[in-house]
Coordinates of C-alpha atoms in Angstrom, one line a residue:
X168 CA 1.6 28.9 19.4
X169 CA -2.2 29.3 19.2
X170 CA -3.2 25.7 17.1
X171 CA -5.2 23.7 19.2
X172 CA -4.2 20.3 18.1
X173 CA -0.7 20.7 18.8
X174 CA 0.6 20.2 22.2
X175 CA 3.4 22.6 24.2
X176 CA 5.3 19.9 25.8
X177 CA 7.4 22.8 27.2
X178 CA 10.7 22.9 25.3
X179 CA 8.9 21.3 22.0
X180 CA 5.5 19.9 20.5
X181 CA 3.4 17.0 20.5
X182 CA 1.0 17.1 17.7
X183 CA -2.2 15.1 19.2
X184 CA -2.4 12.7 15.9
X185 CA 0.8 11.3 17.2
X186 CA -1.7 10.8 21.1
X187 CA -2.1 7.2 22.1
X188 CA -4.7 6.5 24.8
X189 CA -7.9 4.8 24.8
X190 CA -11.2 5.5 25.9
X191 CA -10.7 3.4 28.8
X192 CA -8.0 5.0 30.1
X193 CA -10.0 8.7 29.0
X194 CA -12.6 7.7 31.8
X195 CA -10.4 6.8 34.1
X196 CA -8.7 9.4 34.1
X197 CA -11.4 11.7 34.2
X198 CA -12.9 9.9 37.5
X199 CA -9.6 10.4 38.9
X200 CA -9.7 14.1 38.1
X201 CA -13.3 14.1 39.5
X202 CA -12.3 12.9 42.1
X203 CA -9.1 14.2 43.1
X204 CA -10.9 17.9 42.2
X205 CA -13.9 16.8 44.5
X206 CA -12.6 19.4 47.2
X207 CA -13.4 22.2 44.6
X208 CA -10.0 24.0 45.3
X209 CA -6.5 23.9 42.3
X210 CA -4.5 21.7 42.0
X211 CA -1.3 21.7 41.0
X212 CA -0.5 19.9 38.0
X213 CA 2.6 18.4 40.4
X214 CA 0.6 16.6 42.8
X215 CA -2.1 15.5 40.7
X216 CA 0.7 14.1 37.6
X217 CA 2.3 12.6 41.6
X218 CA -1.3 11.2 41.4
X219 CA -2.0 9.7 37.9
X220 CA 1.3 8.8 36.9
X221 CA 1.8 6.2 40.1
X222 CA -1.4 4.8 38.9
X223 CA -1.7 5.0 35.2
X224 CA 2.1 5.2 34.3
X225 CA 1.9 3.7 30.6
X226 CA -0.5 6.5 29.6
X227 CA 2.1 9.3 30.2
X228 CA 4.7 7.2 28.9
X229 CA 3.2 6.5 25.5
X230 CA 2.7 9.9 24.6
X231 CA 6.2 11.3 26.1
X232 CA 5.0 12.9 29.0
X233 CA 7.7 12.7 31.5
X234 CA 7.1 15.4 33.4
X235 CA 4.2 17.2 35.3
X236 CA 4.5 20.8 32.6
X237 CA 3.8 17.4 29.7
X238 CA 1.4 15.7 32.0
X239 CA -0.6 19.0 32.3
X240 CA -0.5 19.8 28.6
X241 CA -2.1 16.1 27.7
X242 CA -5.2 16.7 30.3
X243 CA -5.8 20.3 29.1
X244 CA -5.8 18.6 25.7
X245 CA -8.7 15.9 26.4
X246 CA -10.6 17.7 29.3
X247 CA -10.6 21.1 28.0
X248 CA -14.7 20.9 28.2
X249 CA -14.5 19.1 31.3
X250 CA -12.6 21.1 34.3
X251 CA -11.0 24.6 34.0
X252 CA -6.8 24.8 33.4
X253 CA -4.6 27.9 34.3
X254 CA -1.3 26.8 34.8
X255 CA 0.2 25.1 36.4
X256 CA -4.0 25.0 38.0
X257 CA -6.2 22.0 37.4
X258 CA -10.0 22.7 39.5
X259 CA -13.9 22.2 38.0
X260 CA -15.8 24.8 35.6
X261 CA -17.2 27.1 38.8
X262 CA -14.0 27.0 40.4
X263 CA -11.8 30.3 41.1
X264 CA -8.3 30.8 40.6
X265 CA -5.0 32.9 41.6
X266 CA -3.9 35.6 39.7
X267 CA -2.0 34.9 36.0
X268 CA 0.7 37.3 38.2
X269 CA 1.2 35.2 40.7
X270 CA 0.7 31.2 38.7
X271 CA 3.2 32.3 36.5
X272 CA 5.6 33.3 39.6
X273 CA 4.9 29.8 41.2
X274 CA 5.2 27.4 37.8
X275 CA 9.1 29.1 37.6
X276 CA 10.2 28.9 40.6
X277 CA 9.1 24.6 41.2
X278 CA 11.6 24.6 38.3
X279 CA 15.8 24.7 38.6
X280 CA 15.9 26.1 34.7
X281 CA 13.5 27.0 31.8
X282 CA 13.2 29.3 28.9
X283 CA 12.1 32.8 28.1
X284 CA 9.6 31.4 25.7
X285 CA 8.2 29.8 28.5
X286 CA 7.2 33.0 29.8
X287 CA 6.1 35.0 26.8
X288 CA 3.8 31.2 26.4
X289 CA 2.5 31.6 29.6
X290 CA 1.5 35.3 29.4
X291 CA 0.0 35.0 26.1
X292 CA -1.8 31.9 27.3
X293 CA -3.2 34.2 30.4
X294 CA -4.3 37.4 29.2
X295 CA -1.4 38.6 31.3
X296 CA 0.6 42.4 30.4
X297 CA 4.8 42.4 30.1
X298 CA 5.5 45.5 29.9
X299 CA 9.5 45.5 30.1
X300 CA 10.3 41.6 29.2
X301 CA 14.0 42.1 30.6
X302 CA 12.6 43.8 33.6
X303 CA 11.0 41.1 34.5
X304 CA 13.4 39.0 33.9
X305 CA 15.4 40.5 36.3
X306 CA 13.1 40.5 39.2
X307 CA 14.0 36.4 39.0
X308 CA 17.2 37.2 39.7
X309 CA 16.4 36.4 43.2
X310 CA 17.4 33.1 42.1
X311 CA 17.9 32.8 38.7
X312 CA 20.3 33.9 36.1
X313 CA 20.3 34.3 32.4
X314 CA 22.6 31.5 30.8
X315 CA 21.6 32.7 27.1
X316 CA 19.3 34.7 25.5
X317 CA 16.8 32.5 25.7
X318 CA 17.7 30.3 29.2
X319 CA 17.3 30.7 32.3
X320 CA 19.1 28.4 35.5
X321 CA 19.2 28.7 39.0
X322 CA 22.5 30.4 40.7
X323 CA 22.7 26.8 42.5
X324 CA 22.9 24.9 39.1
X325 CA 25.1 27.2 37.4
X326 CA 27.5 27.7 40.7
X327 CA 27.7 31.8 40.7
X328 CA 28.3 33.7 43.9
X329 CA 29.2 37.4 44.9
X330 CA 32.6 36.7 45.0
X331 CA 33.3 35.1 41.5
X332 CA 31.2 38.3 40.5
X333 CA 33.4 40.3 42.1
X334 CA 37.0 38.6 40.2
X335 CA 34.6 38.7 37.1
X336 CA 34.7 42.2 37.9
X337 CA 37.9 43.1 38.5
X338 CA 39.4 41.2 35.2
X339 CA 36.4 43.5 33.2
X340 CA 38.8 46.4 34.5
X341 CA 41.9 45.7 33.5
X342 CA 40.3 46.1 29.4
X343 CA 38.0 48.3 29.0
X344 CA 37.2 52.2 30.3
X345 CA 33.9 53.1 28.1
X346 CA 31.0 50.5 26.9
X347 CA 31.5 48.1 24.7
X348 CA 29.0 45.1 23.0
X349 CA 29.5 42.2 26.0
X350 CA 30.4 40.3 23.1
X351 CA 33.4 42.5 22.3
X352 CA 35.2 41.1 25.4
X353 CA 38.3 39.5 24.9
X354 CA 38.9 38.3 28.3
X355 CA 36.5 35.8 29.1
X356 CA 38.5 33.0 29.3
X357 CA 40.6 34.1 32.0
X358 CA 36.6 34.5 34.2
X359 CA 36.3 31.8 37.2
X360 CA 35.1 28.3 36.0
X361 CA 31.8 28.0 36.6
X362 CA 28.9 25.1 36.2
X363 CA 28.0 26.7 33.1
X364 CA 29.2 28.6 30.1
X365 CA 30.5 31.6 30.5
X366 CA 28.7 33.9 27.6
X367 CA 27.2 38.1 27.1
X368 CA 23.4 37.3 28.6
X369 CA 25.4 35.5 31.8
X370 CA 27.7 38.1 32.6
X371 CA 25.5 40.9 31.8
X372 CA 23.3 38.8 35.1
X373 CA 26.2 38.1 37.0
X374 CA 27.1 42.2 36.9
X375 CA 22.7 43.3 37.8
X376 CA 22.3 41.6 40.3
X377 CA 25.8 42.1 41.9
X378 CA 27.8 44.6 40.0
X379 CA 29.7 47.3 42.3
X380 CA 32.2 48.8 39.6
X381 CA 30.6 48.0 37.0
X382 CA 27.2 48.8 35.3
X383 CA 25.4 46.7 32.0
X384 CA 22.5 48.0 29.9
X385 CA 20.8 46.7 26.4
X386 CA 21.6 48.9 23.5
X387 CA 17.8 48.2 22.6
X388 CA 14.1 47.8 24.3
X389 CA 13.4 44.9 22.6
X390 CA 14.8 42.9 24.4
X391 CA 15.2 39.6 21.2
X392 CA 16.7 42.9 19.5
X393 CA 19.1 44.0 21.5
X394 CA 22.4 42.7 22.8
X395 CA 23.8 43.7 26.2
X396 CA 26.8 46.8 27.2
X397 CA 29.0 46.6 29.7
X398 CA 30.8 49.4 31.6
X399 CA 32.4 51.2 34.3
X400 CA 30.4 52.7 36.5
X401 CA 28.4 56.6 34.9
X402 CA 30.4 55.2 31.6
X403 CA 27.6 53.0 30.2
X404 CA 26.6 55.2 26.5
X405 CA 23.9 53.6 24.7
X406 CA 23.0 55.6 21.5
X407 CA 26.2 55.3 20.4
X408 CA 24.5 51.1 20.4
X409 CA 21.1 51.5 19.9
X410 CA 21.4 50.8 15.8
X411 CA 23.7 47.3 16.2
X412 CA 21.5 44.4 16.2
X413 CA 22.0 40.6 17.7
X414 CA 25.3 38.2 16.4
X415 CA 26.6 35.0 16.9
X416 CA 28.8 36.2 20.2
X417 CA 31.9 35.2 21.0
X418 CA 32.3 34.3 23.9
X419 CA 29.6 31.5 23.2
X420 CA 27.9 30.9 19.7
X421 CA 23.9 30.9 19.6
X422 CA 22.3 28.4 18.1
X423 CA 21.0 29.5 14.8
X424 CA 18.8 26.3 13.6
X425 CA 15.7 27.1 14.2
X426 CA 15.2 30.7 12.5
X427 CA 11.5 30.2 12.3
X428 CA 11.0 30.1 15.8
X429 CA 13.4 32.4 17.3
X430 CA 11.6 35.4 15.0
X431 CA 8.0 34.1 16.3
X432 CA 9.5 34.7 19.8
X433 CA 11.0 38.2 18.3
X434 CA 7.1 39.5 16.9
X435 CA 5.8 37.5 20.0
X436 CA 7.7 39.5 22.8
X437 CA 7.1 42.7 21.0
X438 CA 3.2 42.2 21.4
X439 CA 3.5 41.4 24.9
X440 CA 5.6 44.9 25.4
X441 CA 3.1 47.0 23.8
X442 CA -0.4 45.2 24.2

């Protein structure tokens, strides 16, 4: 969102009119930030949050801040004219902060779960070009996999590994001989048990990382307008599915209540990829 009065709380938004913070508290935070940043280096919000939350926890709790990245948004709103903010770093105005792609990766890898929208919003805020969103998402699979069309979780949390992926391939290959949408698979109930529900995007991510006898692809170059496809190796045929659009899949029904935000995400991601 571009409204300067709306704070990005990572998955939620908080309007500045709801902030409750005294002038004396602002002065204290400003003094502590000045001291923390006086070494003329860029400081990660996790380090700053640890200090400020220990000294003035009521400011954060009163304003629905319960994590470092929410604290970043709050501090940026209050002090954006006084200090330099480049998520997830804060520095004095004349201090150079690292490249956006390095900061984005560090921000993502410091968490166990994040959303695709977090990636695209960071890119917009930092004028960072992402050529192909799905390729960027797939590049994170040394640690993360898609667990639905907007969420990535760590492989450790998901409970997946190469052996489970092999068993899943065995089961799928008993059913298919050609390209089909992953959402049309009838065998999902036979997949090995893991810590999260199976769905078309998790199957897609699993095959991207570990697939040996199956291959996957998207029906469109636009991530949000795609459905994931699956086929035995060498038999992928995207052409016949190129006009199919996403719909609630049959392995796990998507939540379509927030349709306005979904459409906004689609438009913003297209702009990122085309810019």
